[in-house]
Coordinates of C-alpha atoms in Angstrom, one line a residue:
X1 CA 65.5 107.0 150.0
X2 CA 68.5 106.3 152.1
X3 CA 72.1 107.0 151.0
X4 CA 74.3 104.3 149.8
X5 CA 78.0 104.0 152.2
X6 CA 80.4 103.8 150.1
X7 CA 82.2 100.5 150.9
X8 CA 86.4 102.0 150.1
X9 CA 85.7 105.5 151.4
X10 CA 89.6 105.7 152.8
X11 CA 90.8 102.7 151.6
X12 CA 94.4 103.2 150.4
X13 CA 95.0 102.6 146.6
X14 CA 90.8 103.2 146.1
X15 CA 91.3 106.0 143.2
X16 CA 87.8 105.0 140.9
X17 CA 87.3 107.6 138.6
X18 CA 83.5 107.0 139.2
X19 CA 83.1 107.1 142.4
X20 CA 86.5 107.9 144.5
X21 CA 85.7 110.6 146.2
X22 CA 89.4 111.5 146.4
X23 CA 90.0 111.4 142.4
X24 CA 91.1 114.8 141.5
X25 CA 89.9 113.9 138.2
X26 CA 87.3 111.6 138.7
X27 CA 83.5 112.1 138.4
X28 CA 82.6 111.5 142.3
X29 CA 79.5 109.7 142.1
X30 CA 77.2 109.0 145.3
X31 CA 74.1 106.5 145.7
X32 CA 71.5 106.4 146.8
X33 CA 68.7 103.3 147.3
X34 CA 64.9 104.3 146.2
X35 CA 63.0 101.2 146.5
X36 CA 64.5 98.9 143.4
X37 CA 66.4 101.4 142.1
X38 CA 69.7 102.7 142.8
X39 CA 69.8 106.6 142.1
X40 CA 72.8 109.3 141.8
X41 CA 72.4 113.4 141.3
X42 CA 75.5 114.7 139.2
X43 CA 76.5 118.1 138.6
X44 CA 77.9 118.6 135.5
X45 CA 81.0 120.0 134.5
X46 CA 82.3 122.3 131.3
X47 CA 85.1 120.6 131.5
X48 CA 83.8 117.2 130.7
X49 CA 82.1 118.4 127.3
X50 CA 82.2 117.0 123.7
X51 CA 81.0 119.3 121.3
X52 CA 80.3 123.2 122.7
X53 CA 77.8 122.8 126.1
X54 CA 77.3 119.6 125.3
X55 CA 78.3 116.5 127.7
X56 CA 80.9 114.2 126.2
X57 CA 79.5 110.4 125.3
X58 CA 82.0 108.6 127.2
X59 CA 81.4 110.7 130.5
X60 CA 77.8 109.4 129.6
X61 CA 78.9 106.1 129.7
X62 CA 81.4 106.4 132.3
X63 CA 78.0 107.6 134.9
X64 CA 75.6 105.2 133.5
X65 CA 78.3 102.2 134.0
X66 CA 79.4 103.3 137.3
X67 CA 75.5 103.3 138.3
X68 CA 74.9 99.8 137.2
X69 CA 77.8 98.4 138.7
X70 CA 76.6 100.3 142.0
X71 CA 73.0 98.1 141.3
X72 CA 75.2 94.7 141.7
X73 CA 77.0 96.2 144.9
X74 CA 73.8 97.3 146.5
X75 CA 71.1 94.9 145.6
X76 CA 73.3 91.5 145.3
X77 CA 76.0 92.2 148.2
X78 CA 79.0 91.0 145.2
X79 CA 81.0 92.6 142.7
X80 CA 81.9 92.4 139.2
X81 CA 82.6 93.3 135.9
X82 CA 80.9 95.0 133.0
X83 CA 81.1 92.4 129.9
X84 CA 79.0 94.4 127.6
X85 CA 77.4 97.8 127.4
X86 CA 74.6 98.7 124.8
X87 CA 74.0 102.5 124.9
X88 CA 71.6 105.0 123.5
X89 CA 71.8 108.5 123.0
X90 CA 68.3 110.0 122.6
X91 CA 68.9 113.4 123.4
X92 CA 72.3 116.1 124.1
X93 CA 72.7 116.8 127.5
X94 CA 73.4 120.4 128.3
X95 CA 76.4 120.8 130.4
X96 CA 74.8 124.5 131.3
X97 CA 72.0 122.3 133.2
X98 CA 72.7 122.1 137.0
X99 CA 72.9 118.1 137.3
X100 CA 71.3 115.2 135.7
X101 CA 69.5 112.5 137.7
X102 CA 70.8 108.7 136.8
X103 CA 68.9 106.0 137.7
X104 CA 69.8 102.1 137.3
X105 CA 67.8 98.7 138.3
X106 CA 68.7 94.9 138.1
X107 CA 66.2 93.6 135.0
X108 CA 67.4 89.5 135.0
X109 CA 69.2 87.6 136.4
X110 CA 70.4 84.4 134.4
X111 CA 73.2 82.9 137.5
X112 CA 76.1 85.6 137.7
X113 CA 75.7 87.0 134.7
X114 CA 72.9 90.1 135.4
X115 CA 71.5 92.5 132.9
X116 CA 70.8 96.0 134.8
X117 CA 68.9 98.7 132.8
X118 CA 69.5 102.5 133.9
X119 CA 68.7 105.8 132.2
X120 CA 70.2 109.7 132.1
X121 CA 67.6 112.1 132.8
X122 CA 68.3 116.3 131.9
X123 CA 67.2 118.5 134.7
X124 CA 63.9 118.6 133.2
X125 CA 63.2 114.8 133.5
X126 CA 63.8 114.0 129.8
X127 CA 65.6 110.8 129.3
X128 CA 68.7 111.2 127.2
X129 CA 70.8 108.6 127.1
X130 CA 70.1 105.1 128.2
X131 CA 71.9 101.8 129.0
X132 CA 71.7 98.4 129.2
X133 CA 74.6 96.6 131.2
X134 CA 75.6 93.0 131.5
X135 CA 77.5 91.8 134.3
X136 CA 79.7 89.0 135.1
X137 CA 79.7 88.8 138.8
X138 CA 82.0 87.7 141.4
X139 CA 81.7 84.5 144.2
X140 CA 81.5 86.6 147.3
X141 CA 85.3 85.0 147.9
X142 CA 86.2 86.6 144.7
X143 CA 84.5 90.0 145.9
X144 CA 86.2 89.7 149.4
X145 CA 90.1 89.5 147.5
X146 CA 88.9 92.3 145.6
X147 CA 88.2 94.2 149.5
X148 CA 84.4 94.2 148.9
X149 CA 83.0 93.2 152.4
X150 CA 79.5 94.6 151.6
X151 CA 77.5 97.7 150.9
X152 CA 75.0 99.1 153.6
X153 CA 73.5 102.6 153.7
X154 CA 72.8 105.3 156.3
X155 CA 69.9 104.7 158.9
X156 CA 68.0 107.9 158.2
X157 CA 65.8 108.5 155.6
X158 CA 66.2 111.1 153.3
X159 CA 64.2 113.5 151.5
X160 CA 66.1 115.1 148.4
X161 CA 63.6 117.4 146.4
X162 CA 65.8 117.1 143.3
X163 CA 65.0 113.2 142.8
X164 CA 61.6 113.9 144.0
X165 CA 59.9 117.2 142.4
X166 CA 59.4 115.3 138.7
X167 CA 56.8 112.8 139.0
X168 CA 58.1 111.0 135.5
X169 CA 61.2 109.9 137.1
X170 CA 60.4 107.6 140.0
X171 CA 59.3 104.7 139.2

């Protein structure tokens, strides 16, 4: 598994609330690459609960969208734009948990519009929630205005027990 660079680290105006790392109120995300999938470890917060110890729906949403759209950027070298999300809550996720383990994968592929399928696992390796994203995506001269000039990740290879221990969720 090799971590994913992010491609606006330092950029000036880049304020995501998914993945800036520089949002004071954002959610932060990393990436990393494992084989098809992209992956991301979050902690979780109190203050991004719904109901008492309980993650909030939209933060839900919020991770799994950011993941998928982190799926077109890695595996297609483009951007673009979520044009639908389907969503599934199976289970609560207990903001008392450590983290949860997202993980996201390109499913079809019908000319720039791309369905990517990602889940929200618990720290025990239950699924949760799960998503279904389609994409309209970008020329790569659309995804250059828009200061995208690729997505590469780190040279070393990294072991992180936390995506690793559960057997369940790699795929």
């Amino acid at each position: 598994m090799k971590k994913i660079i992010n491609p606006w680290k330092g950029k000036e105006g880049y304020n995501c609330f998914g993945c800036a790392p520089a949002n004071p109120v954002g959610v932060k995300m990393e990436f990393y690459e494992d084989g098809d999938d992209i992956v991301s470890q979050w902690h979780l917060q109190a203050n991004y609960q719904g109901w008492i110890n309980t993650l909030h729906g939209g933060i839900q949403s919020v991770l799994l969208d950011e993941i998928c759209a982190w799926a077109i950027l890695r595996k297609l070298q483009t951007t673009g734009v979520t044009s639908k999300m389907e969503t599934r809550y199976l289970k609560p996720v207990d903001t008392t948990d450590e983290y949860v383990l997202l993980r996201a994968r390109i499913s079809e592929k019908k000319r720039n519009i791309i369905l990517v399928e990602a889940e929200l696992y618990n720290q025990k390796g239950e699924v949760c929630t799960k998503a279904l994203c389609t994409y309209f995506t970008f020329s790569q001269e659309k995804a250059k205005e828009m200061h995208f000039h690729g997505c590469d990740v780190e040279d070393k290879e990294l072991e992180l027990p936390l995506f690793t221990n559960d057997s369940s969720l790699n795929k």
